[in-house]
Short mmCIF file of C-alpha atoms in Angstrom, two decimals:
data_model
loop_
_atom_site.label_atom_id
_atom_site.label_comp_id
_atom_site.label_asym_id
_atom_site.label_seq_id
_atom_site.Cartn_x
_atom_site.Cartn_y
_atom_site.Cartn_z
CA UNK A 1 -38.65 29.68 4.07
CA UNK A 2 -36.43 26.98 5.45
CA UNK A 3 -38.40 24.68 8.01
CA UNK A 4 -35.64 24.64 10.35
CA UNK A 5 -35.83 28.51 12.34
CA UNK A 6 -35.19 29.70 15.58
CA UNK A 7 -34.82 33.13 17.80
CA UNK A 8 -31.33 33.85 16.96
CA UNK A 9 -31.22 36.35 20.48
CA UNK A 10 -31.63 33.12 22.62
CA UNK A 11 -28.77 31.14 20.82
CA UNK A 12 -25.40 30.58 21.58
CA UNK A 13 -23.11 33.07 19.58
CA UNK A 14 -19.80 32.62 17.39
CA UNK A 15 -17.21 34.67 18.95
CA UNK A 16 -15.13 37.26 16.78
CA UNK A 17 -12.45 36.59 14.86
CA UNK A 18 -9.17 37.02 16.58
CA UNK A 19 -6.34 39.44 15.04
CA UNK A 20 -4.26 36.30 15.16
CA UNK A 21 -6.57 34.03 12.61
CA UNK A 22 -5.99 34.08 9.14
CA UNK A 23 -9.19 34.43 6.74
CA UNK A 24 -9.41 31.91 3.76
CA UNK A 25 -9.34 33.95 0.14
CA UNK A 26 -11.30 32.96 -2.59
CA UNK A 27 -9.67 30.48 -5.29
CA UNK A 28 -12.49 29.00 -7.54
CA UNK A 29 -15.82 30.74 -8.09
CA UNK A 30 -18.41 28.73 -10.51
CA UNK A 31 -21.96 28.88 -11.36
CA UNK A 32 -23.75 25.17 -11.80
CA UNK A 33 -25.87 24.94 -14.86
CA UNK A 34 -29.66 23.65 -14.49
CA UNK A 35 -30.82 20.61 -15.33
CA UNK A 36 -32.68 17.44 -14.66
CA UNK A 37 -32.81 14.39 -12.48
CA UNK A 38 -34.18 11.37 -11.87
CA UNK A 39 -38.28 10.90 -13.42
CA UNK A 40 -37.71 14.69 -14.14
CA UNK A 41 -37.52 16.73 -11.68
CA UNK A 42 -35.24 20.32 -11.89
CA UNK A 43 -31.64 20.48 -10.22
CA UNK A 44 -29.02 22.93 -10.41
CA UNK A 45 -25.44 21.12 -10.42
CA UNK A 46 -23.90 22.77 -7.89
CA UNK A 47 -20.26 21.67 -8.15
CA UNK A 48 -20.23 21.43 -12.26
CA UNK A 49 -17.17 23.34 -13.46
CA UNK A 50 -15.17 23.29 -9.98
CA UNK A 51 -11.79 21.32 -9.82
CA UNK A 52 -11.82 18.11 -7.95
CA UNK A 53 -9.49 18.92 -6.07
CA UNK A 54 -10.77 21.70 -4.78
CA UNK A 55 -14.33 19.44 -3.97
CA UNK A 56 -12.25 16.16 -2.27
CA UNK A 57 -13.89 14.68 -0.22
CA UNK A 58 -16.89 15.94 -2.11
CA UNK A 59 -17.92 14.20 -5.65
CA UNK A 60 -21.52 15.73 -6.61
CA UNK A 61 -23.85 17.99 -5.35
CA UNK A 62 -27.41 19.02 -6.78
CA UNK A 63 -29.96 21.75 -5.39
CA UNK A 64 -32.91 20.12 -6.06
CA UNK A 65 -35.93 22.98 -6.80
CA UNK A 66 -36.71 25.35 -5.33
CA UNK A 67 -40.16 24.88 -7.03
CA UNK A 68 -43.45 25.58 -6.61
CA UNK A 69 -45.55 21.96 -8.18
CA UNK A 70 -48.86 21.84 -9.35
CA UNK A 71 -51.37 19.20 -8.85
CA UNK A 72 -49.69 15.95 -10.68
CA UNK A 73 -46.19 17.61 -10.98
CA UNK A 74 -43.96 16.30 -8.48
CA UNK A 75 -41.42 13.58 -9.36
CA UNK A 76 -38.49 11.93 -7.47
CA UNK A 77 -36.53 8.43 -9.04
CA UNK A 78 -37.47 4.99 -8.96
CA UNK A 79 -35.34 2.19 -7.77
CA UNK A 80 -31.49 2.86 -8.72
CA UNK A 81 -28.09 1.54 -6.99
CA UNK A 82 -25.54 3.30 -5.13
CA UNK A 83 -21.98 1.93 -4.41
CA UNK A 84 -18.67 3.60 -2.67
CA UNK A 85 -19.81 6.41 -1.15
CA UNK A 86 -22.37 8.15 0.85
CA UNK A 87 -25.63 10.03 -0.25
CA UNK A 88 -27.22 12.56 1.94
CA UNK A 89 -30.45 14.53 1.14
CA UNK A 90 -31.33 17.80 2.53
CA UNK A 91 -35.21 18.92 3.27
CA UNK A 92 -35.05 22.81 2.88
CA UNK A 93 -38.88 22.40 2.48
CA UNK A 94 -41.43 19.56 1.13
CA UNK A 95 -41.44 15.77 1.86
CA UNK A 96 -39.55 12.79 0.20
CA UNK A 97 -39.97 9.51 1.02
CA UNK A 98 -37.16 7.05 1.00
CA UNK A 99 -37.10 2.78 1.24
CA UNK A 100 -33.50 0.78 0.37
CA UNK A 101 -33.06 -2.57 0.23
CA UNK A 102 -31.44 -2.93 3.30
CA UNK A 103 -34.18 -1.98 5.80
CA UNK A 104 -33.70 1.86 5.66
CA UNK A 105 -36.46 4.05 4.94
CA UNK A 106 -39.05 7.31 6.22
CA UNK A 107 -40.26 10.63 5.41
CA UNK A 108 -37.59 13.65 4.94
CA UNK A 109 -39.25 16.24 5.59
CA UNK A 110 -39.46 19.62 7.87
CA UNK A 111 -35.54 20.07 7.71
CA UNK A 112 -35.12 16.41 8.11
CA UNK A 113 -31.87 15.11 6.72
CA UNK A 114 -31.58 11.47 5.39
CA UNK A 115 -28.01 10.48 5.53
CA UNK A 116 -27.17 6.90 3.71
CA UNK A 117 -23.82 5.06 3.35
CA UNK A 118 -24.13 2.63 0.23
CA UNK A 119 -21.05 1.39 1.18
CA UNK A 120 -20.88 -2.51 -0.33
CA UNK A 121 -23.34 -1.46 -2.43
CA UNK A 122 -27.58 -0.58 -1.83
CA UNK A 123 -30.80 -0.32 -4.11
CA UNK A 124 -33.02 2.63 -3.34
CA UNK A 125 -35.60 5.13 -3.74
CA UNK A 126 -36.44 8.97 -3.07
CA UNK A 127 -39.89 9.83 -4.42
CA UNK A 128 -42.87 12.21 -3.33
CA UNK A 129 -45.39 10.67 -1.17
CA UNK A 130 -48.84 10.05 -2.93
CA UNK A 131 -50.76 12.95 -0.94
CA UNK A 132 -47.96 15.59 -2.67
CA UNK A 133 -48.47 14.36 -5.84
CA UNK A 134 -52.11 15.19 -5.80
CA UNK A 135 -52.23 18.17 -3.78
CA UNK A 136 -48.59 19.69 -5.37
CA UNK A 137 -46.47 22.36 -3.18
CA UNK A 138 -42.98 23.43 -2.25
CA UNK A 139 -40.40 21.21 -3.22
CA UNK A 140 -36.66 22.43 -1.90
CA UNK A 141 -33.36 20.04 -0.73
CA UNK A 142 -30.04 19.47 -1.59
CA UNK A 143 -28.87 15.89 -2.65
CA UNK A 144 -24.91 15.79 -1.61
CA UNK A 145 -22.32 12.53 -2.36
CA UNK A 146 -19.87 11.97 0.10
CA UNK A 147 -16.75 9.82 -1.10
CA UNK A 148 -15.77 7.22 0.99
CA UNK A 149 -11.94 5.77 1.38
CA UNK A 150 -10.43 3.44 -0.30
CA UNK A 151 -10.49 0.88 3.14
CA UNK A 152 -14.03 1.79 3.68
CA UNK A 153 -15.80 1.15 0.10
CA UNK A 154 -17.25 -1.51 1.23
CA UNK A 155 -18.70 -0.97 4.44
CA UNK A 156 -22.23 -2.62 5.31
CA UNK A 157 -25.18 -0.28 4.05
CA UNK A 158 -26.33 2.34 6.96
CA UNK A 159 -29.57 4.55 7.10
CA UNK A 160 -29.40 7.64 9.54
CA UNK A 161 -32.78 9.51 9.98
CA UNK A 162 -31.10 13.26 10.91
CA UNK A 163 -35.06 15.36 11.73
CA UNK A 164 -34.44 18.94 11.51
CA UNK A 165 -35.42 18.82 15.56
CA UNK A 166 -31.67 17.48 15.89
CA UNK A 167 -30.19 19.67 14.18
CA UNK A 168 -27.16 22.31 16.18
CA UNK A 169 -27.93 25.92 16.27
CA UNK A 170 -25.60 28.78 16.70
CA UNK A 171 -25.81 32.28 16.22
CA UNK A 172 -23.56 34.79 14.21
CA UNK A 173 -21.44 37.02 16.78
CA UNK A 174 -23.84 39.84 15.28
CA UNK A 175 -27.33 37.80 16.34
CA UNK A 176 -28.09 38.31 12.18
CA UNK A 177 -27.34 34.92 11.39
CA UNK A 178 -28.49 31.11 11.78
CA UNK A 179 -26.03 28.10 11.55
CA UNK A 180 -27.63 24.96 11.61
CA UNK A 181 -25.36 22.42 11.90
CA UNK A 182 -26.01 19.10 10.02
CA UNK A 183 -22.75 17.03 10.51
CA UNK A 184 -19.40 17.97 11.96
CA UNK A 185 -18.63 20.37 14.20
CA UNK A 186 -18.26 24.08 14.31
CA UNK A 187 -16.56 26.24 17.32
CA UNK A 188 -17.67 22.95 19.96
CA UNK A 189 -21.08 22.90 18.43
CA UNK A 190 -21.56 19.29 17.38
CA UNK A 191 -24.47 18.16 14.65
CA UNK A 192 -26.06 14.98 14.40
CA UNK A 193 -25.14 13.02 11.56
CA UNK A 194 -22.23 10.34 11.73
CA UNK A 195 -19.56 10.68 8.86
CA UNK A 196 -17.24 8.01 8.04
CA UNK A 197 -15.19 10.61 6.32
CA UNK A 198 -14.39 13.68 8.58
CA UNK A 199 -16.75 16.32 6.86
CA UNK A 200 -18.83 19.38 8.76
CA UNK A 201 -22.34 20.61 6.70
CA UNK A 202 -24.42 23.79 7.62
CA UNK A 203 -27.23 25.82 6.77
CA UNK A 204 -26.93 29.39 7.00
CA UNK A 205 -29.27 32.07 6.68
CA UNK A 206 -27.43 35.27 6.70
CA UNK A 207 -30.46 38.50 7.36
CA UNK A 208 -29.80 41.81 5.18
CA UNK A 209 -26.55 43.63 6.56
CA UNK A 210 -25.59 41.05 8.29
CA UNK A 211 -22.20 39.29 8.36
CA UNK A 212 -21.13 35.44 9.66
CA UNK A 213 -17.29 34.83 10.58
CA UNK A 214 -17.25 31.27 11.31
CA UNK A 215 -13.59 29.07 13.07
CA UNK A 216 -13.09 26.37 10.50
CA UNK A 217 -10.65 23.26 10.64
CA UNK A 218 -7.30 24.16 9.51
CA UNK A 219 -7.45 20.42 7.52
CA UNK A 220 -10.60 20.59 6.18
CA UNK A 221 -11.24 22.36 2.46
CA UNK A 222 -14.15 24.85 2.59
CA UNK A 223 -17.04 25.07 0.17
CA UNK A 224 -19.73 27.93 -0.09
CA UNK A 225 -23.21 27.67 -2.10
CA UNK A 226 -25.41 29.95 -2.73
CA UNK A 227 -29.14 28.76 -2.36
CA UNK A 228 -30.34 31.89 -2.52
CA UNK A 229 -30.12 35.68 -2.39
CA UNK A 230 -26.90 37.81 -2.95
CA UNK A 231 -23.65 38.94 -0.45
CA UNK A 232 -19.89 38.61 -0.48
CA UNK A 233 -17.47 36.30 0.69
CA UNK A 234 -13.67 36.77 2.31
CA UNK A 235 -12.09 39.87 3.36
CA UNK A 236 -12.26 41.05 -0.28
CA UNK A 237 -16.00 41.26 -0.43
CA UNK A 238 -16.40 38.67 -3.90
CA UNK A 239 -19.72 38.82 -4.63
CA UNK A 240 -21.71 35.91 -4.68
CA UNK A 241 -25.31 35.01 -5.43
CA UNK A 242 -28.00 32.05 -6.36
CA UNK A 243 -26.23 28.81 -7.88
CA UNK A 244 -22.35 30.63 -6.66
CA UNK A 245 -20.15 27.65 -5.65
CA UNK A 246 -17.22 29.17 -4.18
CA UNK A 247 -13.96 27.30 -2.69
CA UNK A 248 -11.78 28.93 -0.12
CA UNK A 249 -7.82 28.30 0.18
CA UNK A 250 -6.48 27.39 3.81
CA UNK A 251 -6.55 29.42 6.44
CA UNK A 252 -8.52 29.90 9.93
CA UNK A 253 -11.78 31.28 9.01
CA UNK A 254 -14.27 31.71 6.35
CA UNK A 255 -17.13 35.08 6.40
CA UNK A 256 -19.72 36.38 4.69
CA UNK A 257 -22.05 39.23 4.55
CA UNK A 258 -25.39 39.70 3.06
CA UNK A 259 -26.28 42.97 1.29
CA UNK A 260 -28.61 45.02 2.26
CA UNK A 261 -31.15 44.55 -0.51
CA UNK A 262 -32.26 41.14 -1.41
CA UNK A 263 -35.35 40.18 -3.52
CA UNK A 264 -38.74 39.59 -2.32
CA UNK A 265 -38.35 36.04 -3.11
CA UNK A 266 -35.45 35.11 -1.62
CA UNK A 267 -35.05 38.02 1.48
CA UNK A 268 -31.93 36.79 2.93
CA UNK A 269 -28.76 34.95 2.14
CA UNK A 270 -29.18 31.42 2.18
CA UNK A 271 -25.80 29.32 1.81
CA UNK A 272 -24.74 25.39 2.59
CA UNK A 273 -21.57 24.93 4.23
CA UNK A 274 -19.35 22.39 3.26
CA UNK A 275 -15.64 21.45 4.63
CA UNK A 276 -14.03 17.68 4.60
CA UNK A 277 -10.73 16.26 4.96
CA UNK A 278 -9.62 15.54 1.45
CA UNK A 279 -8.89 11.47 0.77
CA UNK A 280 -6.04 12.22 -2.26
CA UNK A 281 -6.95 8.94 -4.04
CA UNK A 282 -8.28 8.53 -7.26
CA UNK A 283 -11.97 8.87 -8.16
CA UNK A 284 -13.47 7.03 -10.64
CA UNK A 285 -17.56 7.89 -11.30
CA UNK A 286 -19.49 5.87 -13.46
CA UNK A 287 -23.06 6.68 -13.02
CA UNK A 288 -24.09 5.54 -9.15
CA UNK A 289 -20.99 4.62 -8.74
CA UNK A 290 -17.98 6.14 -7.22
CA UNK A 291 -14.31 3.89 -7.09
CA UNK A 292 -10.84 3.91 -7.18
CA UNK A 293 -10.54 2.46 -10.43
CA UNK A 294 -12.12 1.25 -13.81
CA UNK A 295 -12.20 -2.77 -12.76
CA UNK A 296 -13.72 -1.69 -9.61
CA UNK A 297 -16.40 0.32 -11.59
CA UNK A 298 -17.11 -3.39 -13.97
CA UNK A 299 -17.39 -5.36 -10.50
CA UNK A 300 -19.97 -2.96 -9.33
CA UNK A 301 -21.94 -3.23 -12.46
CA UNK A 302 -21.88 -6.73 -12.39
CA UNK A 303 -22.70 -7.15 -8.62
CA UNK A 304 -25.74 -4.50 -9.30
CA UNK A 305 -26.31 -6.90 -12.27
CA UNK A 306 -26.44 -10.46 -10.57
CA UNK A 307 -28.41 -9.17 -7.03
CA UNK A 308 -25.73 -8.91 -5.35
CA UNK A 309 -26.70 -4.92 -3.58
CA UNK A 310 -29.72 -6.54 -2.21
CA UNK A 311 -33.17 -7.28 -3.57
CA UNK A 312 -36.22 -4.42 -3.79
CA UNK A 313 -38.12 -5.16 -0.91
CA UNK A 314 -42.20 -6.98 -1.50
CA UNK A 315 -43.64 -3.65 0.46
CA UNK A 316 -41.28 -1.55 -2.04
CA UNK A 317 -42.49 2.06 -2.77
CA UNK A 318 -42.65 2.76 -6.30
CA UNK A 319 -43.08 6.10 -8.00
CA UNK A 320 -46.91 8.05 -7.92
CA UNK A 321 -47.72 10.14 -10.96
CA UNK A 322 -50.97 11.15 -9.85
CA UNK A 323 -54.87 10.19 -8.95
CA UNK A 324 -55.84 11.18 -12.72
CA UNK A 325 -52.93 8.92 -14.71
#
């Protein structure tokens, strides 16, 4: 169950599409393979086998869990650098801790969302706090990289701290829905993290029968994953369901419905939002690292090399395997 809910009766509501807005159609439909990250903990890469640039300004995206840890399980990474872009990680449910070398640093937890430019270039750290690791639980988010432009690469390191208390909440026209909105804006709804690249990011959790029709911007893309349980998407009804990336061509809208029957484990349709302005330069990724070109990619590796992203703090966090180890 997300952490972030609310009385979808007492919300503001989306109005209904107008006959003179165009819906977006379905171009790319993928499924993301699982895998693993970090110390070892289970992902599901949620934009493998989609075009680039169908994903600009987008460059990675991993649903980390949804699992259920024992006692001793529960892993995050140790100390790794980040240049070029932004990283932003999603609490569905469970806690992650976070400390940078550049002063940044809490809990994520509750819905919280912890939204880091790396800019110039930034050590740091996600891992589960000590009192997780022992007791093991729910462990749910989405870890999303947000490319930067060329003229802002190098910006100074910044730490936002987005708690799920902040986050904007709208209702589907129908009441059956829940938007929460974590950046961007949707229909004059505003969330609370600050983009250097124009982007909007939502939760929604779309009830059995249900259906969400929501205005999107004309020059943004629009990106659809499927956290969980089954529905369609676009006037066409393409069904989609757990692990579904799909990308939308232009247009005015995007909708969805749930179906009526959904699993016990996953009773509704849970999707994240995604829609940016595309940057149309070239992307090179090597690792951590996310340029413009090959020589840039060397210079990072060599400033990572020689100190120059900072220096892991003396009160650094450092990974927890466990009371017993």
């Amino acid at each position: 169950m997300p952490a972030v809910t609310a009385d979808t009766m007492t919300l503001p509501r989306l109005q209904p599409a107008r006959p003179d807005e165009r819906e977006r159609r379905v171009v790319s439909l993928t499924r993301g393979p699982s895998g693993y990250e970090g110390e070892g903990f289970p992902v599901r890469r949620a934009f493998a086998g989609a075009s680039p640039k169908l994903l600009d300004p987008f460059v990675h995206m991993d649903q980390m869990g949804e699992v259920e840890y024992a006692p001793g399980e529960p892993r995050g990474t140790d100390w790794h650098p980040h240049r070029g872009f932004e990283t932003v990680t999603y609490m569905i449910d469970g806690r992650f801790q976070h400390q940078d070398s550049h002063g940044g640093g809490g809990m994520i937890e509750n819905g919280a969302t912890q939204w880091m430019t790396a800019g110039s270039g930034v050590l740091h750290i996600e891992t589960p706090p000590a009192a997780l690791v022992d007791s093991g639980g729910t462990f749910h988010g989405i870890q999303l990289w947000v490319n930067l432009p060329k003229s802002d690469k190098f910006l100074n390191p910044r730490y936002q701290n987005l708690t799920g208390d902040r986050v904007g909440l709208l209702a589907s026209a129908d009441a059956g829905a829940l938007v929460r909105i974590i950046a961007g804006e949707i229909e004059g709804h505003q969330g609370p993290g600050s983009t250097h690249t124009p982007i909007t990011m939502a939760h929604a959790t779309i009830q059995p029968g249900a259906r969400l029709s929501l205005p999107w911007r004309k020059d943004f893309n629009a990106l659809a994953y499927v956290l969980s349980g089954r529905g369609t998407v676009g006037s066409d009804e393409r069904p989609i369901s757990e692990g579904n990336l799909v990308a939308l061509a232009d247009g005015d809208r995007i909708s969805f419905a749930a179906s009526e029957s959904q699993d016990s484990k996953a009773p509704a349709l849970e999707l994240i939002l995604l829609g940016g302005q595309p940057i149309n330069e070239p992307v090179v990724q090597y690792g951590p690292f996310v340029m413009n070109s090959r020589e840039e990619i060397i210079s990072a590796i060599e400033d990572f090399q020689t100190g120059r992203f900072g220096q892991i703090p003396a009160d650094a966090l450092r990974p927890y395997h466990g009371q017993h180890r």
